[in-house]
Short mmCIF file of C-alpha atoms in Angstrom, two decimals:
data_model
loop_
_atom_site.label_atom_id
_atom_site.label_comp_id
_atom_site.label_asym_id
_atom_site.label_seq_id
_atom_site.Cartn_x
_atom_site.Cartn_y
_atom_site.Cartn_z
CA MET A 1 63.96 9.83 -30.75
CA LEU A 2 67.70 9.19 -30.35
CA ILE A 3 67.82 11.02 -27.02
CA ALA A 4 64.87 9.01 -25.64
CA GLN A 5 66.36 5.68 -26.84
CA LEU A 6 69.79 6.45 -25.43
CA LYS A 7 68.26 7.53 -22.11
CA SER A 8 66.35 4.24 -21.88
CA GLU A 9 69.47 2.19 -22.65
CA VAL A 10 71.55 3.99 -20.02
CA GLN A 11 68.85 3.54 -17.36
CA ASN A 12 68.52 -0.16 -18.17
CA ASN A 13 72.23 -0.91 -18.14
CA ALA A 14 73.57 0.84 -15.03
CA ASP A 15 72.81 1.59 -11.40
CA LEU A 16 72.61 5.35 -11.73
CA THR A 17 72.59 5.93 -7.97
CA MET A 18 76.18 4.63 -7.81
CA LEU A 19 77.53 6.98 -10.50
CA SER A 20 78.88 10.47 -10.08
CA ASP A 21 77.93 13.15 -12.60
CA GLU A 22 81.29 12.71 -14.36
CA GLN A 23 80.91 8.94 -14.51
CA LEU A 24 77.36 9.23 -15.88
CA GLN A 25 78.51 11.68 -18.55
CA ALA A 26 81.31 9.28 -19.59
CA LEU A 27 78.86 6.34 -19.67
CA ILE A 28 76.47 8.21 -21.96
CA GLU A 29 79.31 9.11 -24.35
CA ARG A 30 80.51 5.49 -24.42
CA MET A 31 77.01 4.12 -25.07
CA LEU A 32 76.51 6.58 -27.91
CA GLU A 33 79.69 5.30 -29.55
CA GLU A 34 78.61 1.68 -28.98
CA ARG A 35 75.23 2.43 -30.51
CA MET A 36 76.94 3.82 -33.61
CA LYS A 37 79.06 0.66 -33.96
CA TRP A 38 75.97 -1.54 -33.65
CA MET A 39 74.11 0.49 -36.26
CA GLN A 40 77.02 0.16 -38.70
CA VAL A 41 76.01 -3.50 -39.03
CA GLY A 42 72.33 -3.60 -38.08
CA ASP A 43 71.03 -0.34 -39.57
CA PRO A 44 73.45 1.17 -42.13
CA GLN A 45 71.14 4.08 -43.00
CA ALA A 46 70.79 5.14 -39.36
CA PHE A 47 74.56 4.73 -38.98
CA LEU A 48 75.18 7.13 -41.84
CA GLU A 49 72.92 9.72 -40.20
CA LEU A 50 74.65 9.33 -36.82
CA SER A 51 78.17 9.33 -38.23
CA ALA A 52 77.40 12.60 -40.01
CA MET A 53 76.98 14.34 -36.64
CA ASN A 54 79.81 16.69 -35.78
CA PHE A 55 81.38 17.03 -32.34
CA ARG A 56 78.99 19.79 -31.29
CA GLU A 57 75.91 17.75 -32.23
CA LYS A 58 77.19 14.70 -30.33
CA ARG A 59 77.86 16.91 -27.33
CA PHE A 60 74.29 18.20 -27.51
CA VAL A 61 72.91 14.62 -27.55
CA THR A 62 74.98 13.49 -24.57
CA SER A 63 74.11 16.66 -22.62
CA ALA A 64 70.41 16.20 -23.41
CA VAL A 65 70.50 12.59 -22.18
CA PHE A 66 72.33 13.66 -19.01
CA GLU A 67 69.75 16.38 -18.33
CA ALA A 68 66.91 13.93 -18.97
CA ILE A 69 68.34 11.52 -16.39
CA ARG A 70 69.81 13.72 -13.70
CA GLY A 71 68.99 17.30 -14.54
CA LEU A 72 65.82 19.07 -15.60
CA GLY A 73 65.13 17.15 -18.79
CA VAL A 74 63.99 19.26 -21.74
CA LEU A 75 63.92 22.26 -19.40
CA GLY A 76 67.63 21.82 -18.71
CA GLN A 77 68.36 21.97 -22.43
CA ILE A 78 66.25 25.10 -22.84
CA ILE A 79 67.80 27.11 -20.02
CA ASN A 80 71.27 26.28 -21.32
CA ASP A 81 70.50 28.69 -24.16
CA PRO A 82 71.61 32.13 -22.89
CA ASP A 83 69.52 33.94 -25.51
CA ILE A 84 66.22 32.68 -24.08
CA THR A 85 64.73 35.25 -21.71
CA GLU A 86 61.41 33.59 -20.89
CA VAL A 87 60.10 30.03 -20.88
CA MET A 88 56.38 29.15 -20.89
CA ILE A 89 55.43 25.50 -20.37
CA ASN A 90 51.70 24.88 -20.91
CA GLY A 91 51.46 21.22 -19.98
CA TYR A 92 54.08 18.67 -20.97
CA LYS A 93 53.51 18.95 -24.74
CA ASP A 94 53.45 22.72 -25.35
CA ILE A 95 56.58 24.80 -24.71
CA PHE A 96 57.08 28.41 -25.82
CA VAL A 97 60.20 30.55 -25.39
CA GLU A 98 61.00 34.21 -25.86
CA LYS A 99 64.12 35.26 -27.75
CA ALA A 100 64.88 38.87 -28.63
CA GLY A 101 61.33 39.81 -27.64
CA LYS A 102 59.69 37.25 -29.96
CA LEU A 103 57.71 34.18 -28.90
CA THR A 104 58.44 30.83 -30.55
CA GLU A 105 56.88 27.40 -30.01
CA LEU A 106 59.43 24.61 -29.61
CA THR A 107 59.18 21.17 -31.17
CA GLU A 108 60.75 19.62 -28.05
CA HIS A 109 58.50 18.50 -25.23
CA PHE A 110 58.52 16.33 -22.12
CA GLU A 111 57.87 12.61 -22.50
CA SER A 112 54.90 12.66 -20.16
CA ARG A 113 53.04 14.73 -17.61
CA ARG A 114 54.63 12.60 -14.92
CA GLU A 115 58.14 13.54 -16.10
CA LEU A 116 57.26 17.23 -15.97
CA GLU A 117 55.81 16.84 -12.46
CA ILE A 118 59.00 15.10 -11.25
CA ILE A 119 61.16 17.90 -12.63
CA ILE A 120 58.93 20.57 -11.07
CA ASN A 121 59.13 18.91 -7.66
CA LYS A 122 62.90 18.62 -8.05
CA PHE A 123 63.62 22.34 -8.44
CA VAL A 124 60.82 23.41 -6.08
CA SER A 125 62.15 21.20 -3.27
CA GLN A 126 65.73 22.36 -3.91
CA ALA A 127 64.54 25.90 -3.19
CA GLY A 128 62.97 24.76 0.09
CA ARG A 129 59.39 24.98 -1.15
CA GLN A 130 56.66 22.55 -2.10
CA VAL A 131 53.80 22.30 -4.56
CA ASN A 132 50.91 19.83 -4.58
CA GLU A 133 47.14 19.64 -4.98
CA SER A 134 46.50 21.41 -1.69
CA GLU A 135 49.13 24.09 -2.48
CA PRO A 136 48.98 24.23 -6.29
CA ILE A 137 50.64 27.64 -6.80
CA VAL A 138 54.23 28.48 -5.89
CA ASP A 139 56.79 31.16 -6.72
CA THR A 140 60.39 30.02 -6.54
CA ARG A 141 63.68 30.25 -8.41
CA LEU A 142 66.21 28.04 -10.17
CA ASP A 143 69.86 27.69 -9.20
CA ASP A 144 70.85 30.31 -11.77
CA GLY A 145 68.52 32.88 -10.17
CA SER A 146 65.73 32.61 -12.76
CA ARG A 147 62.28 33.43 -11.36
CA VAL A 148 59.75 30.59 -11.59
CA ASN A 149 55.98 30.48 -11.20
CA VAL A 150 54.34 27.04 -11.03
CA VAL A 151 50.60 26.34 -11.23
CA MET A 152 49.52 22.71 -10.85
CA PRO A 153 46.23 20.86 -11.36
CA PRO A 154 43.45 21.10 -10.29
CA VAL A 155 43.90 24.87 -10.72
CA ALA A 156 45.63 24.42 -14.08
CA LEU A 157 43.27 22.60 -16.41
CA ASN A 158 45.76 21.63 -19.14
CA GLY A 159 48.41 20.14 -16.88
CA PRO A 160 51.34 21.63 -14.93
CA ILE A 161 52.11 25.22 -15.98
CA VAL A 162 55.61 26.62 -15.54
CA THR A 163 56.64 30.19 -16.37
CA ILE A 164 60.30 31.11 -16.04
CA ARG A 165 61.70 34.63 -16.22
CA ARG A 166 65.44 34.51 -16.82
CA PHE A 167 67.96 37.19 -15.92
CA PRO A 168 71.41 37.92 -17.32
CA LYS A 169 74.25 36.20 -15.50
CA GLU A 170 75.97 39.56 -15.29
CA ALA A 171 74.09 42.13 -13.23
CA MET A 172 72.47 44.93 -15.19
CA THR A 173 74.36 48.21 -15.10
CA VAL A 174 73.33 51.73 -15.99
CA GLN A 175 75.88 51.72 -18.81
CA LYS A 176 74.07 48.76 -20.35
CA LEU A 177 70.77 50.61 -20.09
CA ILE A 178 72.41 53.47 -21.98
CA ASP A 179 73.78 51.07 -24.60
CA TYR A 180 70.30 49.54 -25.04
CA GLY A 181 68.80 53.00 -25.52
CA SER A 182 66.58 52.77 -22.44
CA ILE A 183 68.03 55.97 -20.95
CA THR A 184 70.51 58.66 -22.00
CA PRO A 185 73.83 59.51 -20.29
CA GLU A 186 72.23 62.73 -19.01
CA VAL A 187 69.36 60.80 -17.40
CA ALA A 188 71.83 58.31 -15.89
CA GLU A 189 73.72 61.17 -14.25
CA VAL A 190 70.49 62.61 -12.84
CA LEU A 191 69.36 59.23 -11.50
CA GLN A 192 72.72 58.74 -9.83
CA MET A 193 72.31 62.05 -8.01
CA LEU A 194 68.76 61.20 -6.95
CA VAL A 195 69.74 57.79 -5.54
CA GLU A 196 72.85 59.08 -3.79
CA CYS A 197 70.83 61.94 -2.26
CA LYS A 198 68.30 59.41 -0.90
CA TYR A 199 65.23 60.20 -2.94
CA ASN A 200 62.63 57.44 -2.57
CA VAL A 201 62.30 55.95 -6.04
CA PHE A 202 59.50 53.77 -7.39
CA VAL A 203 59.89 51.92 -10.70
CA SER A 204 56.58 51.14 -12.42
CA GLY A 205 55.67 49.30 -15.60
CA GLY A 206 53.73 46.47 -17.15
CA THR A 207 54.62 42.79 -17.23
CA GLY A 208 57.98 42.21 -18.90
CA SER A 209 58.86 45.90 -19.07
CA GLY A 210 62.14 45.40 -17.20
CA LYS A 211 61.33 46.71 -13.71
CA THR A 212 63.59 44.32 -11.80
CA THR A 213 66.37 44.82 -14.34
CA PHE A 214 66.13 48.59 -13.92
CA LEU A 215 66.05 48.27 -10.14
CA ASN A 216 69.27 46.24 -10.30
CA ALA A 217 70.92 49.01 -12.29
CA LEU A 218 69.73 51.72 -9.89
CA SER A 219 71.11 49.77 -6.93
CA ASN A 220 74.62 50.30 -8.32
CA PHE A 221 74.29 53.96 -7.31
CA ILE A 222 73.76 53.17 -3.61
CA PRO A 223 76.92 54.15 -1.70
CA SER A 224 78.86 51.01 -0.80
CA ASP A 225 79.21 51.94 2.90
CA GLU A 226 75.45 51.87 3.60
CA ARG A 227 73.43 49.06 5.19
CA VAL A 228 70.83 47.81 2.73
CA ILE A 229 68.05 45.25 3.24
CA THR A 230 66.35 43.67 0.23
CA ILE A 231 62.92 42.05 0.51
CA GLU A 232 61.50 39.83 -2.25
CA ASP A 233 59.00 37.07 -2.95
CA SER A 234 61.75 35.12 -4.68
CA ALA A 235 65.28 36.51 -4.64
CA GLU A 236 66.14 38.08 -8.00
CA LEU A 237 68.06 41.25 -7.24
CA GLN A 238 71.78 41.15 -7.97
CA ILE A 239 73.23 43.90 -5.78
CA LYS A 240 77.00 43.50 -5.95
CA ASN A 241 78.56 46.68 -4.58
CA ILE A 242 77.12 46.62 -1.03
CA ARG A 243 79.09 44.82 1.67
CA ASN A 244 76.56 45.39 4.48
CA LEU A 245 73.71 43.66 2.64
CA VAL A 246 70.85 41.62 4.12
CA ARG A 247 68.66 39.63 1.72
CA LEU A 248 65.21 38.50 2.89
CA GLU A 249 62.75 36.25 1.06
CA THR A 250 59.13 35.34 1.78
CA LYS A 251 58.11 31.85 2.84
CA ASN A 252 54.99 29.88 1.93
CA ALA A 253 52.87 28.15 4.56
CA GLY A 254 53.71 24.55 5.41
CA PRO A 255 51.41 21.53 4.92
CA ASP A 256 49.54 22.50 8.08
CA GLY A 257 48.81 25.96 6.71
CA LYS A 258 51.13 27.63 9.19
CA GLY A 259 54.52 29.30 8.96
CA ALA A 260 53.86 31.68 6.06
CA ILE A 261 56.01 34.83 6.09
CA ALA A 262 54.78 37.63 3.83
CA ILE A 263 56.53 40.71 2.50
CA ARG A 264 54.84 42.95 5.07
CA ASP A 265 56.20 40.71 7.85
CA LEU A 266 59.69 41.10 6.42
CA ILE A 267 59.35 44.89 6.13
CA LYS A 268 58.34 45.12 9.78
CA SER A 269 61.28 42.93 10.76
CA ALA A 270 63.68 44.90 8.54
CA LEU A 271 62.83 48.09 10.41
CA ARG A 272 64.39 46.51 13.52
CA MET A 273 67.64 45.73 11.69
CA ARG A 274 68.91 49.34 11.50
CA PRO A 275 68.59 49.65 7.72
CA GLU A 276 69.72 52.79 5.91
CA ARG A 277 67.76 51.75 2.86
CA ILE A 278 65.09 49.15 2.17
CA VAL A 279 64.70 47.71 -1.31
CA VAL A 280 61.43 45.84 -1.94
CA GLY A 281 61.54 43.83 -5.17
CA GLU A 282 57.87 44.34 -5.93
CA VAL A 283 54.90 45.74 -4.02
CA ARG A 284 51.69 43.87 -4.81
CA GLY A 285 49.28 44.20 -1.90
CA ALA A 286 48.82 45.18 1.73
CA GLU A 287 52.59 45.52 2.22
CA ALA A 288 52.38 48.86 0.34
CA LEU A 289 51.23 50.50 3.59
CA ASP A 290 54.28 49.18 5.48
CA MET A 291 56.58 50.26 2.66
CA LEU A 292 55.19 53.79 2.65
CA GLN A 293 55.44 54.01 6.43
CA ALA A 294 59.09 52.92 6.23
CA MET A 295 59.79 55.64 3.66
CA ASN A 296 58.07 58.17 5.92
CA THR A 297 59.95 57.22 9.09
CA GLY A 298 63.58 57.96 8.30
CA HIS A 299 64.42 55.35 5.68
CA ASP A 300 64.99 57.69 2.77
CA GLY A 301 66.59 56.31 -0.34
CA SER A 302 64.36 53.25 -0.43
CA LEU A 303 63.58 51.63 -3.78
CA SER A 304 60.73 49.45 -5.03
CA THR A 305 58.73 48.42 -8.10
CA GLY A 306 55.09 47.89 -8.98
CA HIS A 307 52.85 46.85 -11.87
CA ALA A 308 51.07 49.72 -13.62
CA ASN A 309 50.29 51.08 -17.08
CA SER A 310 51.24 54.68 -16.31
CA THR A 311 52.52 56.85 -13.48
CA TYR A 312 48.99 57.94 -12.53
CA ASP A 313 47.90 54.31 -12.68
CA MET A 314 50.73 53.43 -10.28
CA LEU A 315 49.52 56.02 -7.78
CA SER A 316 45.97 54.70 -8.09
CA ARG A 317 47.12 51.10 -7.60
CA LEU A 318 49.11 52.10 -4.52
CA GLU A 319 45.92 53.56 -3.04
CA THR A 320 44.13 50.26 -3.62
CA MET A 321 47.01 48.27 -2.14
CA VAL A 322 47.17 50.46 0.97
CA LEU A 323 43.44 49.93 1.50
CA GLN A 324 44.07 46.17 1.54
CA GLY A 325 46.32 46.70 4.56
CA ALA A 326 44.24 49.38 6.28
CA ASP A 327 40.60 49.07 5.36
CA GLY A 328 38.70 52.14 6.48
CA LEU A 329 41.63 54.54 6.28
CA PRO A 330 40.41 57.82 4.69
CA LEU A 331 41.41 58.12 1.03
CA GLU A 332 42.73 61.62 1.67
CA ALA A 333 45.08 60.29 4.35
CA ILE A 334 46.30 57.55 2.02
CA ARG A 335 47.02 59.98 -0.80
CA THR A 336 48.81 62.34 1.59
CA GLN A 337 51.00 59.48 2.79
CA ILE A 338 51.82 58.34 -0.75
CA ALA A 339 52.73 61.90 -1.79
CA SER A 340 54.99 62.41 1.21
CA ALA A 341 56.68 59.00 0.90
CA ILE A 342 57.50 58.66 -2.81
CA ASP A 343 59.72 61.26 -4.46
CA ILE A 344 60.31 59.88 -7.94
CA ILE A 345 58.44 57.46 -10.23
CA ILE A 346 60.26 55.96 -13.22
CA HIS A 347 57.82 54.40 -15.67
CA LEU A 348 58.94 51.69 -18.09
CA SER A 349 57.07 50.24 -21.02
CA ARG A 350 57.36 47.52 -23.61
CA LEU A 351 56.73 49.23 -26.92
CA ARG A 352 55.16 47.95 -30.13
CA ASP A 353 58.47 46.62 -31.47
CA LYS A 354 58.94 44.65 -28.21
CA SER A 355 61.76 46.94 -27.07
CA ARG A 356 61.85 48.02 -23.42
CA LYS A 357 62.17 51.73 -22.82
CA THR A 358 62.00 54.23 -19.99
CA VAL A 359 59.05 56.36 -21.09
CA GLU A 360 58.64 58.84 -18.24
CA ILE A 361 60.33 60.12 -15.10
CA VAL A 362 58.17 62.22 -12.77
CA GLU A 363 58.48 63.71 -9.33
CA VAL A 364 55.61 63.28 -6.89
CA LEU A 365 54.84 66.64 -5.30
CA ASN A 366 51.90 66.71 -2.90
CA TYR A 367 48.23 65.96 -2.40
CA ASP A 368 46.00 68.68 -3.78
CA SER A 369 42.94 68.67 -1.51
CA ASP A 370 40.98 70.93 -3.85
CA LYS A 371 41.44 68.68 -6.90
CA ARG A 372 41.44 65.58 -4.66
CA ARG A 373 44.44 64.05 -6.37
CA ILE A 374 48.20 63.70 -6.06
CA THR A 375 50.15 66.27 -8.06
CA ILE A 376 53.04 65.08 -10.21
CA ASN A 377 55.63 66.97 -12.22
CA SER A 378 56.94 65.32 -15.40
CA LEU A 379 60.71 65.71 -15.75
CA TYR A 380 61.52 63.44 -18.69
CA GLU A 381 59.33 61.98 -21.45
CA PHE A 382 60.11 59.48 -24.20
CA ARG A 383 59.55 61.01 -27.60
CA GLU A 384 59.77 59.22 -30.91
CA ASN A 385 61.58 60.83 -33.81
CA GLU A 386 61.12 60.75 -37.57
CA GLN A 387 63.07 57.49 -37.88
CA SER A 388 60.32 55.57 -36.07
CA SER A 389 58.12 53.22 -38.04
CA LYS A 390 55.35 50.75 -37.42
CA ASN A 391 57.86 47.98 -36.71
CA LYS A 392 60.68 49.96 -35.12
CA VAL A 393 60.52 52.56 -32.35
CA VAL A 394 63.29 55.16 -32.41
CA GLY A 395 63.51 57.99 -29.90
CA GLN A 396 64.85 58.96 -26.51
CA LEU A 397 64.03 60.51 -23.17
CA VAL A 398 63.74 64.27 -23.49
CA ARG A 399 63.81 66.82 -20.67
CA THR A 400 60.51 68.65 -20.33
CA ASP A 401 60.25 72.38 -19.67
CA ASN A 402 59.11 71.75 -16.09
CA PRO A 403 61.72 72.68 -13.46
CA MET A 404 62.29 70.15 -10.69
CA LYS A 405 60.57 71.41 -7.54
CA ASN A 406 61.48 68.89 -4.85
CA VAL A 407 65.16 69.90 -4.49
CA GLU A 408 65.47 69.84 -0.71
CA LYS A 409 67.37 66.54 -0.59
CA LEU A 410 69.75 67.78 -3.26
CA ARG A 411 70.44 70.92 -1.24
CA ASN A 412 70.90 68.90 1.97
CA ALA A 413 73.54 66.84 0.13
CA GLY A 414 75.35 70.02 -0.89
CA ILE A 415 74.32 69.87 -4.55
CA ASP A 416 73.28 73.23 -5.96
CA ARG A 417 72.29 72.23 -9.48
CA VAL A 418 69.25 72.77 -11.62
CA ILE A 419 67.79 69.52 -12.92
#
């Protein structure tokens, strides 16, 4: 209530277009103090409540009013909390956030559907995109790199829907994955060898399993003197150690329905840019064919991710995606191409206690024409130990008894080691 009243007073008493951000912040602070002085006489009880606020609480009020006027309103307040990893806005009244893997409904909400629509158009336009009734779905990002999906009416029946996936300000590292228990130091060392020796690696997993985060960590192993091209729907990857880096992002069609640039268009263009490696943030459809062809035509060491519930499920989904880009291509030819393109699949999962773990690392061997399926060889599996319970998963990746068979790239790099 106080935030809404103070916002109204500021808007009614100043020409906000003439004020800088610093001047607006100072005005809000001054009007809060004036409001307290007025209440001391006119509403002693309210004055006592306001005067009991400490410095931090007053700072929160002034920041909230500033965000409501010039920033992203309630959304600006929410994303200022570094512990929030996901934001789900289901219409202007219902807001849910994820903290430490747990969903919570907030009491805060937008003042109206119109306010939420204004804020959506603000950050969508800042990213060079648009959303309206004729184009009601858009993927974009916020200034801090957070990934945003927006669905507007008439597609969304309960008002504008906004889903925000937030990422740490500091890029994910392999050491952090070790600290979180996602992988072991031994696995980290093996993954470093595989990336440096240009094995084509695919990271699979369900929604929220940490695929992009893991891909960021793997990218730290790419030698800094290589030319790398990243391709994404909305830029999320935080590759810091590569100087010769090209970042490409898809583009939606304009109001006339023209000008759309898809991931497969960017992959084809990237092949003309003399890349040593191509990193595709996520493969979802027909672009899978182009990605596999790139891996098969001298661009070893490429990395990508995809949605799947298991490693075999990922292979099956890749078949389906390739068919979207090459309808009529024999299934045997597709499976042969997948087997020859992808060397390693790392499967991630979100377990029952909401923790994110690497649950399997396999090598893709070949297409078995007799069994009519792609052969894989499991190298590491996540195994729970006796400390696990219904509410807490405890365990680690364990090396299987299966020897690694696809060692040619290791040998070509001069590494004679048994993995």
